[in-house]
Amino acid sequence: MSDWPELSKLAEAIALGDGFAFYVLIAPSPEAAAEALSALQKEIEQGAGAAYAVESIRPLLAAEAPKAETEAALMALLSPRADARYVVLDLSDTRDFSEGPLGHLFFRLNEQRNRLVAQVNRPLILVIPPFAERLLQDTAQDLWSIRSLPALVLPVSEPTPAQPIAESL
């Protein structure tokens, strides 16, 4: 079981699901995202008893060329590897100054949501930094509304194991 109970729920949903499902993972840093995605993959594979391929897309959203990069990310999403059990669009390293390109990508994802559902046909995990949650809600309302679970927010610091409660004398 993962250190994050929410990831366990997500792993179970992915393992049991069939077809398209949309999940949002909010990560405070690219390192937290990588750690969570690794833990998620391990948990899915342990539960299934088999290894799964994952399609991971990490676009570089730069202010000087937002449309080219967002279109490339969208095209990659619309044609995932045939053997991928699920698809990850990892935007965790996007900075606050990238709201323009990020907003454009969210707008395009929203615009193409029916195509995403039909062509991806497997779980899609969108990994975003905390500042982007509101932008996603505002820019891609229809896409936001088809989430399969509430957005999962990763903790800022390392999860700590539960401490036993001391017995009173």
PDB file of C-alpha atoms in Angstrom:
ATOM      1  CA  MET A   1       0.000   0.000   0.000  1.00  0.00           C
ATOM      2  CA  SER A   2       1.170   3.488  -0.836  1.00  0.00           C
ATOM      3  CA  ASP A   3       2.135   6.112   1.750  1.00  0.00           C
ATOM      4  CA  TRP A   4      -0.707   8.179   0.295  1.00  0.00           C
ATOM      5  CA  PRO A   5      -4.157   6.574   0.717  1.00  0.00           C
ATOM      6  CA  GLU A   6      -5.458   8.656  -2.203  1.00  0.00           C
ATOM      7  CA  LEU A   7      -2.942   6.991  -4.509  1.00  0.00           C
ATOM      8  CA  SER A   8      -4.216   3.601  -3.382  1.00  0.00           C
ATOM      9  CA  LYS A   9      -7.725   4.620  -4.437  1.00  0.00           C
ATOM     10  CA  LEU A  10      -6.390   5.812  -7.776  1.00  0.00           C
ATOM     11  CA  ALA A  11      -4.406   2.598  -8.310  1.00  0.00           C
ATOM     12  CA  GLU A  12      -7.504   0.535  -7.573  1.00  0.00           C
ATOM     13  CA  ALA A  13      -9.641   2.631  -9.925  1.00  0.00           C
ATOM     14  CA  ILE A  14      -7.101   2.231 -12.736  1.00  0.00           C
ATOM     15  CA  ALA A  15      -6.681  -1.507 -12.129  1.00  0.00           C
ATOM     16  CA  LEU A  16     -10.425  -2.148 -12.089  1.00  0.00           C
ATOM     17  CA  GLY A  17     -11.438   0.341 -14.744  1.00  0.00           C
ATOM     18  CA  ASP A  18     -11.988  -0.300 -18.404  1.00  0.00           C
ATOM     19  CA  GLY A  19     -11.865   2.412 -21.050  1.00  0.00           C
ATOM     20  CA  PHE A  20     -11.427   6.144 -20.602  1.00  0.00           C
ATOM     21  CA  ALA A  21     -11.295   7.741 -17.166  1.00  0.00           C
ATOM     22  CA  PHE A  22      -9.881  11.152 -16.258  1.00  0.00           C
ATOM     23  CA  TYR A  23      -7.892  11.831 -13.088  1.00  0.00           C
ATOM     24  CA  VAL A  24      -6.138  14.965 -11.841  1.00  0.00           C
ATOM     25  CA  LEU A  25      -3.075  14.745  -9.615  1.00  0.00           C
ATOM     26  CA  ILE A  26      -1.857  18.009  -8.058  1.00  0.00           C
ATOM     27  CA  ALA A  27       1.852  17.866  -7.256  1.00  0.00           C
ATOM     28  CA  PRO A  28       3.814  20.568  -5.404  1.00  0.00           C
ATOM     29  CA  SER A  29       6.976  19.766  -7.390  1.00  0.00           C
ATOM     30  CA  PRO A  30       8.205  17.612 -10.272  1.00  0.00           C
ATOM     31  CA  GLU A  31      10.026  15.437  -7.706  1.00  0.00           C
ATOM     32  CA  ALA A  32       6.810  14.807  -5.764  1.00  0.00           C
ATOM     33  CA  ALA A  33       5.048  13.979  -9.022  1.00  0.00           C
ATOM     34  CA  ALA A  34       7.760  11.500 -10.044  1.00  0.00           C
ATOM     35  CA  GLU A  35       7.687   9.850  -6.621  1.00  0.00           C
ATOM     36  CA  ALA A  36       3.890   9.583  -6.639  1.00  0.00           C
ATOM     37  CA  LEU A  37       3.745   8.246 -10.203  1.00  0.00           C
ATOM     38  CA  SER A  38       6.394   5.643  -9.374  1.00  0.00           C
ATOM     39  CA  ALA A  39       4.485   4.569  -6.250  1.00  0.00           C
ATOM     40  CA  LEU A  40       1.265   4.454  -8.271  1.00  0.00           C
ATOM     41  CA  GLN A  41       2.855   2.261 -10.941  1.00  0.00           C
ATOM     42  CA  LYS A  42       4.244  -0.138  -8.322  1.00  0.00           C
ATOM     43  CA  GLU A  43       0.900  -0.383  -6.574  1.00  0.00           C
ATOM     44  CA  ILE A  44      -0.984  -1.068  -9.816  1.00  0.00           C
ATOM     45  CA  GLU A  45       1.517  -3.747 -10.807  1.00  0.00           C
ATOM     46  CA  GLN A  46       1.464  -5.383  -7.354  1.00  0.00           C
ATOM     47  CA  GLY A  47      -2.322  -5.487  -7.392  1.00  0.00           C
ATOM     48  CA  ALA A  48      -2.420  -6.950 -10.887  1.00  0.00           C
ATOM     49  CA  GLY A  49       0.576  -9.232 -10.488  1.00  0.00           C
ATOM     50  CA  ALA A  50       1.877  -8.030 -13.856  1.00  0.00           C
ATOM     51  CA  ALA A  51       3.946  -5.205 -15.301  1.00  0.00           C
ATOM     52  CA  TYR A  52       2.149  -2.477 -17.235  1.00  0.00           C
ATOM     53  CA  ALA A  53       3.465  -0.070 -19.836  1.00  0.00           C
ATOM     54  CA  VAL A  54       2.688   3.607 -19.280  1.00  0.00           C
ATOM     55  CA  GLU A  55       2.576   6.385 -21.856  1.00  0.00           C
ATOM     56  CA  SER A  56       4.140   9.423 -20.194  1.00  0.00           C
ATOM     57  CA  ILE A  57       3.994  12.788 -21.956  1.00  0.00           C
ATOM     58  CA  ARG A  58       5.957  15.739 -20.517  1.00  0.00           C
ATOM     59  CA  PRO A  59       5.649  18.796 -22.749  1.00  0.00           C
ATOM     60  CA  LEU A  60       7.861  21.800 -22.189  1.00  0.00           C
ATOM     61  CA  LEU A  61       5.502  24.750 -22.134  1.00  0.00           C
ATOM     62  CA  ALA A  62       7.562  27.773 -23.070  1.00  0.00           C
ATOM     63  CA  ALA A  63       6.148  31.280 -23.401  1.00  0.00           C
ATOM     64  CA  GLU A  64       7.796  31.808 -26.803  1.00  0.00           C
ATOM     65  CA  ALA A  65       6.223  28.807 -28.583  1.00  0.00           C
ATOM     66  CA  PRO A  66       3.076  27.746 -26.748  1.00  0.00           C
ATOM     67  CA  LYS A  67       0.955  26.625 -29.682  1.00  0.00           C
ATOM     68  CA  ALA A  68       3.525  24.299 -31.238  1.00  0.00           C
ATOM     69  CA  GLU A  69       4.241  22.554 -27.935  1.00  0.00           C
ATOM     70  CA  THR A  70       0.599  22.311 -26.865  1.00  0.00           C
ATOM     71  CA  GLU A  71      -0.418  20.903 -30.237  1.00  0.00           C
ATOM     72  CA  ALA A  72       2.399  18.335 -30.048  1.00  0.00           C
ATOM     73  CA  ALA A  73       1.225  17.306 -26.554  1.00  0.00           C
ATOM     74  CA  LEU A  74      -2.369  17.020 -27.762  1.00  0.00           C
ATOM     75  CA  MET A  75      -1.349  14.895 -30.761  1.00  0.00           C
ATOM     76  CA  ALA A  76       0.711  12.624 -28.499  1.00  0.00           C
ATOM     77  CA  LEU A  77      -2.300  12.206 -26.208  1.00  0.00           C
ATOM     78  CA  LEU A  78      -4.561  11.311 -29.111  1.00  0.00           C
ATOM     79  CA  SER A  79      -2.264   8.492 -30.229  1.00  0.00           C
ATOM     80  CA  PRO A  80      -0.935   6.672 -27.142  1.00  0.00           C
ATOM     81  CA  ARG A  81       1.163   3.532 -27.327  1.00  0.00           C
ATOM     82  CA  ALA A  82      -1.022   0.507 -27.988  1.00  0.00           C
ATOM     83  CA  ASP A  83       0.422  -1.396 -25.013  1.00  0.00           C
ATOM     84  CA  ALA A  84       0.021   1.456 -22.479  1.00  0.00           C
ATOM     85  CA  ARG A  85      -2.349   0.610 -19.599  1.00  0.00           C
ATOM     86  CA  TYR A  86      -2.793   4.307 -18.822  1.00  0.00           C
ATOM     87  CA  VAL A  87      -1.540   7.687 -20.015  1.00  0.00           C
ATOM     88  CA  VAL A  88       0.110  10.426 -17.938  1.00  0.00           C
ATOM     89  CA  LEU A  89       0.256  14.039 -19.064  1.00  0.00           C
ATOM     90  CA  ASP A  90       2.818  15.421 -16.624  1.00  0.00           C
ATOM     91  CA  LEU A  91       2.803  19.210 -16.378  1.00  0.00           C
ATOM     92  CA  SER A  92       4.280  19.262 -12.867  1.00  0.00           C
ATOM     93  CA  ASP A  93       7.332  21.302 -13.876  1.00  0.00           C
ATOM     94  CA  THR A  94       5.252  24.092 -15.438  1.00  0.00           C
ATOM     95  CA  ARG A  95       5.942  27.433 -13.786  1.00  0.00           C
ATOM     96  CA  ASP A  96       3.514  30.216 -12.900  1.00  0.00           C
ATOM     97  CA  PHE A  97       4.778  32.298 -15.832  1.00  0.00           C
ATOM     98  CA  SER A  98       3.419  29.608 -18.171  1.00  0.00           C
ATOM     99  CA  GLU A  99      -0.254  30.429 -17.558  1.00  0.00           C
ATOM    100  CA  GLY A 100      -0.675  31.513 -21.184  1.00  0.00           C
ATOM    101  CA  PRO A 101       0.624  28.271 -22.721  1.00  0.00           C
ATOM    102  CA  LEU A 102      -0.958  26.177 -19.962  1.00  0.00           C
ATOM    103  CA  GLY A 103      -4.303  27.908 -20.407  1.00  0.00           C
ATOM    104  CA  HIS A 104      -4.068  27.258 -24.146  1.00  0.00           C
ATOM    105  CA  LEU A 105      -3.352  23.569 -23.555  1.00  0.00           C
ATOM    106  CA  PHE A 106      -6.278  23.268 -21.122  1.00  0.00           C
ATOM    107  CA  PHE A 107      -8.524  25.039 -23.633  1.00  0.00           C
ATOM    108  CA  ARG A 108      -7.459  22.602 -26.383  1.00  0.00           C
ATOM    109  CA  LEU A 109      -7.922  19.578 -24.111  1.00  0.00           C
ATOM    110  CA  ASN A 110     -11.406  20.811 -23.255  1.00  0.00           C
ATOM    111  CA  GLU A 111     -12.174  21.424 -26.906  1.00  0.00           C
ATOM    112  CA  GLN A 112     -10.977  17.916 -27.854  1.00  0.00           C
ATOM    113  CA  ARG A 113     -12.421  16.065 -24.831  1.00  0.00           C
ATOM    114  CA  ASN A 114     -14.800  13.888 -26.883  1.00  0.00           C
ATOM    115  CA  ARG A 115     -11.944  12.878 -29.150  1.00  0.00           C
ATOM    116  CA  LEU A 116      -9.780  12.167 -26.085  1.00  0.00           C
ATOM    117  CA  VAL A 117     -12.460   9.883 -24.653  1.00  0.00           C
ATOM    118  CA  ALA A 118     -12.805   7.994 -27.932  1.00  0.00           C
ATOM    119  CA  GLN A 119      -9.153   7.760 -28.946  1.00  0.00           C
ATOM    120  CA  VAL A 120      -7.321   7.436 -25.632  1.00  0.00           C
ATOM    121  CA  ASN A 121      -9.752   4.747 -24.401  1.00  0.00           C
ATOM    122  CA  ARG A 122      -7.798   4.183 -21.177  1.00  0.00           C
ATOM    123  CA  PRO A 123      -7.202   6.152 -17.975  1.00  0.00           C
ATOM    124  CA  LEU A 124      -5.639   9.587 -18.388  1.00  0.00           C
ATOM    125  CA  ILE A 125      -3.832  11.165 -15.430  1.00  0.00           C
ATOM    126  CA  LEU A 126      -3.194  14.892 -15.681  1.00  0.00           C
ATOM    127  CA  VAL A 127      -0.414  15.993 -13.298  1.00  0.00           C
ATOM    128  CA  ILE A 128      -0.403  19.718 -12.566  1.00  0.00           C
ATOM    129  CA  PRO A 129       1.218  22.138 -10.102  1.00  0.00           C
ATOM    130  CA  PRO A 130      -1.058  23.656  -7.428  1.00  0.00           C
ATOM    131  CA  PHE A 131      -1.436  27.034  -9.156  1.00  0.00           C
ATOM    132  CA  ALA A 132      -2.875  25.324 -12.257  1.00  0.00           C
ATOM    133  CA  GLU A 133      -5.892  23.737 -10.553  1.00  0.00           C
ATOM    134  CA  ARG A 134      -7.969  26.931 -10.707  1.00  0.00           C
ATOM    135  CA  LEU A 135      -6.818  27.603 -14.271  1.00  0.00           C
ATOM    136  CA  LEU A 136      -7.933  24.100 -15.291  1.00  0.00           C
ATOM    137  CA  GLN A 137     -11.329  24.559 -13.613  1.00  0.00           C
ATOM    138  CA  ASP A 138     -11.870  27.927 -15.298  1.00  0.00           C
ATOM    139  CA  THR A 139     -10.446  27.144 -18.737  1.00  0.00           C
ATOM    140  CA  ALA A 140     -11.627  23.559 -19.197  1.00  0.00           C
ATOM    141  CA  GLN A 141     -14.879  23.348 -17.270  1.00  0.00           C
ATOM    142  CA  ASP A 142     -16.296  20.471 -19.309  1.00  0.00           C
ATOM    143  CA  LEU A 143     -13.100  18.440 -19.024  1.00  0.00           C
ATOM    144  CA  TRP A 144     -12.907  19.176 -15.283  1.00  0.00           C
ATOM    145  CA  SER A 145     -16.476  17.925 -14.865  1.00  0.00           C
ATOM    146  CA  ILE A 146     -15.729  14.456 -16.264  1.00  0.00           C
ATOM    147  CA  ARG A 147     -13.111  13.589 -13.634  1.00  0.00           C
ATOM    148  CA  SER A 148     -13.581  10.066 -12.348  1.00  0.00           C
ATOM    149  CA  LEU A 149     -12.369  10.922  -8.821  1.00  0.00           C
ATOM    150  CA  PRO A 150     -11.849  14.212  -6.994  1.00  0.00           C
ATOM    151  CA  ALA A 151      -8.486  15.830  -7.678  1.00  0.00           C
ATOM    152  CA  LEU A 152      -5.729  14.230  -5.609  1.00  0.00           C
ATOM    153  CA  VAL A 153      -3.446  16.698  -3.854  1.00  0.00           C
ATOM    154  CA  LEU A 154      -0.008  15.442  -2.880  1.00  0.00           C
ATOM    155  CA  PRO A 155       1.459  16.698   0.389  1.00  0.00           C
ATOM    156  CA  VAL A 156       4.190  19.317   0.231  1.00  0.00           C
ATOM    157  CA  SER A 157       6.514  17.381   2.523  1.00  0.00           C
ATOM    158  CA  GLU A 158       7.379  13.722   2.830  1.00  0.00           C
ATOM    159  CA  PRO A 159       4.544  11.648   4.276  1.00  0.00           C
ATOM    160  CA  THR A 160       5.324  10.531   7.796  1.00  0.00           C
ATOM    161  CA  PRO A 161       4.284   7.185   9.223  1.00  0.00           C
ATOM    162  CA  ALA A 162       1.586   7.251  11.876  1.00  0.00           C
ATOM    163  CA  GLN A 163       2.961   7.372  15.406  1.00  0.00           C
ATOM    164  CA  PRO A 164       1.465   5.090  18.049  1.00  0.00           C
ATOM    165  CA  ILE A 165      -0.528   6.885  20.708  1.00  0.00           C
ATOM    166  CA  ALA A 166       1.185   6.630  24.082  1.00  0.00           C
ATOM    167  CA  GLU A 167      -0.896   4.876  26.682  1.00  0.00           C
ATOM    168  CA  SER A 168      -1.683   7.015  29.682  1.00  0.00           C
ATOM    169  CA  LEU A 169      -0.671   5.751  33.076  1.00  0.00           C
TER     170      LEU A 169
END
